[in-house]
Coordinates of C-alpha atoms in Angstrom, one line a residue:
M1346 CA 26.7 94.8 89.2
K1347 CA 23.1 94.6 88.9
D1348 CA 20.9 95.7 91.8
T1349 CA 18.6 92.7 92.4
G1350 CA 17.4 94.0 95.8
T1351 CA 19.0 91.0 97.5
P1352 CA 22.2 91.5 99.4
L1353 CA 25.2 90.6 97.4
V1354 CA 27.5 87.8 98.7
R1355 CA 30.9 88.5 98.3
C1356 CA 34.3 87.0 99.3
A1357 CA 34.3 86.5 103.1
W1358 CA 37.6 88.1 103.5
C1359 CA 36.5 91.6 102.6
G1360 CA 34.2 91.9 105.6
E1361 CA 32.1 95.0 106.3
S1362 CA 34.8 97.7 105.3
P1363 CA 33.6 99.9 102.3
L1364 CA 37.1 100.7 101.3
Y1365 CA 37.8 96.6 101.4
Q1366 CA 34.4 96.1 99.7
A1367 CA 35.0 98.7 97.0
Y1368 CA 38.5 97.1 96.3
H1369 CA 36.8 93.6 96.2
D1370 CA 34.1 94.6 93.7
T1371 CA 36.2 96.5 91.2
E1372 CA 39.8 95.6 91.2
W1373 CA 40.5 92.1 92.9
G1374 CA 41.0 89.5 90.2
V1375 CA 40.3 91.5 87.3
P1376 CA 42.9 90.6 84.6
L1377 CA 45.7 93.5 84.8
H1378 CA 47.8 94.4 81.9
D1379 CA 49.1 97.9 82.5
D1380 CA 52.8 97.9 83.7
R1381 CA 52.6 101.0 86.0
A1382 CA 49.5 99.3 87.9
L1383 CA 51.3 96.1 87.9
F1384 CA 54.4 97.7 89.4
E1385 CA 52.2 99.2 92.2
L1386 CA 50.4 96.1 93.0
L1387 CA 53.6 94.4 93.3
T1388 CA 55.2 97.0 95.7
L1389 CA 52.1 97.2 97.7
E1390 CA 52.0 93.5 98.0
G1391 CA 55.6 93.6 99.2
A1392 CA 54.8 96.5 101.8
Q1393 CA 51.9 94.2 103.2
A1394 CA 54.5 91.9 104.5
G1395 CA 53.9 91.3 108.3
L1396 CA 50.7 93.7 108.2
S1397 CA 47.3 93.7 106.7
W1398 CA 45.9 94.3 103.4
I1399 CA 43.3 96.9 104.5
T1400 CA 46.5 98.7 106.4
V1401 CA 48.0 99.1 103.1
L1402 CA 44.9 100.0 101.2
K1403 CA 44.2 102.9 103.5
K1404 CA 47.9 104.2 102.6
R1405 CA 47.5 103.6 98.7
E1406 CA 47.2 107.5 97.6
N1407 CA 49.9 108.4 100.0
Y1408 CA 52.0 105.5 98.4
R1409 CA 51.2 106.9 94.7
A1410 CA 52.3 110.4 95.9
A1411 CA 55.5 109.2 97.6
F1412 CA 56.7 107.0 94.8
A1413 CA 55.9 109.1 91.8
G1414 CA 52.8 107.8 90.7
F1415 CA 54.4 104.1 90.7
D1416 CA 56.4 105.1 87.3
P1417 CA 59.0 102.5 87.8
A1418 CA 61.2 104.9 85.6
L1419 CA 61.3 107.7 87.8
V1420 CA 61.2 105.4 91.3
A1421 CA 64.6 103.8 89.6
Q1422 CA 66.3 107.1 89.9
F1423 CA 65.4 107.5 93.7
G1424 CA 68.9 108.1 95.8
D1425 CA 69.5 109.1 99.3
A1426 CA 67.6 112.3 99.4
E1427 CA 64.4 110.7 98.2
T1428 CA 65.0 107.9 100.8
A1429 CA 65.3 109.9 103.6
A1430 CA 62.1 111.6 102.6
L1431 CA 60.4 108.5 102.2
L1432 CA 61.6 107.3 105.7
A1433 CA 60.2 110.6 107.3
N1434 CA 56.6 110.1 105.3
P1435 CA 54.3 108.9 108.0
G1436 CA 51.9 108.1 105.0
I1437 CA 53.6 105.0 104.2
V1438 CA 55.0 102.1 106.0
R1439 CA 58.5 103.6 107.0
N1440 CA 60.7 100.4 106.7
R1441 CA 64.0 101.0 105.3
L1442 CA 64.1 97.6 103.8
K1443 CA 60.8 97.8 102.2
I1444 CA 61.5 101.3 100.7
A1445 CA 65.0 100.0 99.5
S1446 CA 63.5 97.0 97.8
T1447 CA 60.8 99.3 95.9
I1448 CA 63.6 101.0 94.5
G1449 CA 65.4 98.0 93.5
N1450 CA 62.4 96.5 92.1
A1451 CA 62.0 99.5 90.2
R1452 CA 65.2 98.7 88.5
A1453 CA 64.8 95.2 87.7
F1454 CA 61.2 96.0 86.5
L1455 CA 62.9 98.2 83.9
A1456 CA 65.3 95.6 83.1
I1457 CA 62.4 93.1 82.3
Q1458 CA 60.6 96.0 80.2
A1459 CA 63.9 96.2 78.2
E1460 CA 64.4 92.5 77.7
F1461 CA 60.6 91.4 76.9
G1462 CA 59.1 94.7 75.8
S1463 CA 56.9 94.8 78.8
F1464 CA 56.5 93.5 82.3
D1465 CA 53.2 92.4 81.4
A1466 CA 54.1 90.3 78.7
W1467 CA 56.9 88.5 80.7
L1468 CA 54.5 87.8 83.7
W1469 CA 51.4 86.8 81.8
N1470 CA 53.6 84.1 80.1
F1471 CA 53.4 82.3 83.6
V1472 CA 49.8 81.5 82.7
D1473 CA 50.1 81.2 79.1
G1474 CA 48.3 84.5 78.6
L1475 CA 44.8 83.4 80.4
P1476 CA 44.0 83.7 84.0
I1477 CA 43.6 80.6 85.8
Q1478 CA 39.9 80.1 86.9
N1479 CA 39.6 78.3 90.4
T1480 CA 36.4 77.1 91.8
L1481 CA 36.7 77.4 95.6
G1482 CA 33.8 76.8 97.9
S1483 CA 35.0 78.8 100.8
I1484 CA 38.1 81.1 101.8
R1485 CA 39.4 78.1 103.7
E1486 CA 40.2 76.6 100.5
I1487 CA 42.4 79.7 99.3
Q1488 CA 46.1 78.8 99.3
A1489 CA 48.8 81.0 100.9
S1490 CA 51.1 79.7 97.8
T1491 CA 51.1 77.4 94.9
P1492 CA 53.8 75.9 92.6
L1493 CA 52.7 79.1 90.3
S1494 CA 53.8 81.5 92.8
D1495 CA 56.7 79.4 93.7
A1496 CA 58.1 79.6 90.1
L1497 CA 57.1 83.3 90.0
S1498 CA 58.9 84.1 93.5
K1499 CA 62.0 82.3 92.3
A1500 CA 62.1 84.0 88.6
L1501 CA 61.6 87.5 90.1
K1502 CA 64.3 86.8 92.8
K1503 CA 66.8 85.7 90.2
R1504 CA 66.3 89.0 88.4
G1505 CA 67.4 90.8 91.6
F1506 CA 63.5 91.6 93.2
R1507 CA 63.2 91.7 97.0
F1508 CA 60.0 91.1 99.4
V1509 CA 58.8 88.8 96.7
G1510 CA 58.3 85.5 98.4
S1511 CA 55.9 82.9 97.2
T1512 CA 53.0 83.9 99.6
I1513 CA 53.6 87.7 98.5
C1514 CA 53.5 86.5 94.7
Y1515 CA 50.4 84.3 95.4
A1516 CA 48.5 87.3 96.8
F1517 CA 49.8 89.4 93.8
L1518 CA 48.7 86.9 91.2
Q1519 CA 45.1 87.2 92.7
A1520 CA 45.1 90.6 92.8
A1521 CA 46.3 91.2 89.2
G1522 CA 43.8 88.5 87.9
L1523 CA 46.2 85.7 86.7
V1524 CA 44.2 83.7 89.0
N1525 CA 40.4 83.9 89.9
D1526 CA 40.1 83.0 93.6
H1527 CA 36.9 84.7 93.9
T1528 CA 34.8 81.8 96.0
T1529 CA 32.1 80.5 93.8
D1530 CA 29.2 82.0 96.1
C1531 CA 30.7 85.5 95.5
F1532 CA 28.8 87.4 92.9
R1533 CA 32.4 88.6 91.5
H1534 CA 33.5 85.0 90.5
G1535 CA 31.3 84.7 87.4
E1536 CA 32.0 88.5 86.7
V1537 CA 35.7 88.1 86.8
A1538 CA 35.8 84.8 85.1
A1539 CA 33.8 86.5 82.1
L1540 CA 36.6 88.8 81.7
S1541 CA 39.0 86.4 79.8
S1542 CA 42.5 87.6 79.3
R1543 CA 43.6 88.4 76.0
P1544 CA 46.1 85.7 74.8
L1545 CA 49.8 86.6 74.3

């Protein structure tokens, strides 16, 4: 990010919130290949259901502490005591179904790792190892779901994941960089496009 002396143009959705802008400027759309980080992002996107993303972002550090740094091997071992503690934790979204889904999703995540070597390898096969580069003129052109997110949602559900509807999956694909949906007037569009993902 270069300081040109002129105001940066960002995707309109991130508004004026410094937290939102920092997330947009440094994370959103960057190709992600770390399994722990992918599990975190998938969990947070599921937690967002019915809420705003900024609400979840504000709670992210609390989530990291509550869910063992999003280590799926540790979360998969959570039982009744951990669930009770999570339900009493005001720092996260205290929704019993979402908490239970995170624990169940961790177990399904481990199963994919065991079968494919990593969740990353399995996930990026959906785009043949390279991000989809969209050229959207405005946020009005951003879709809530696509055939790609439909396919990912179906595949995840088949493997036992929950809170992975197509809209959640598309938000996950955008955030994890499998799809570049920065609008073309945003300064990050070209920067993210230049971060060509390694082929699998």
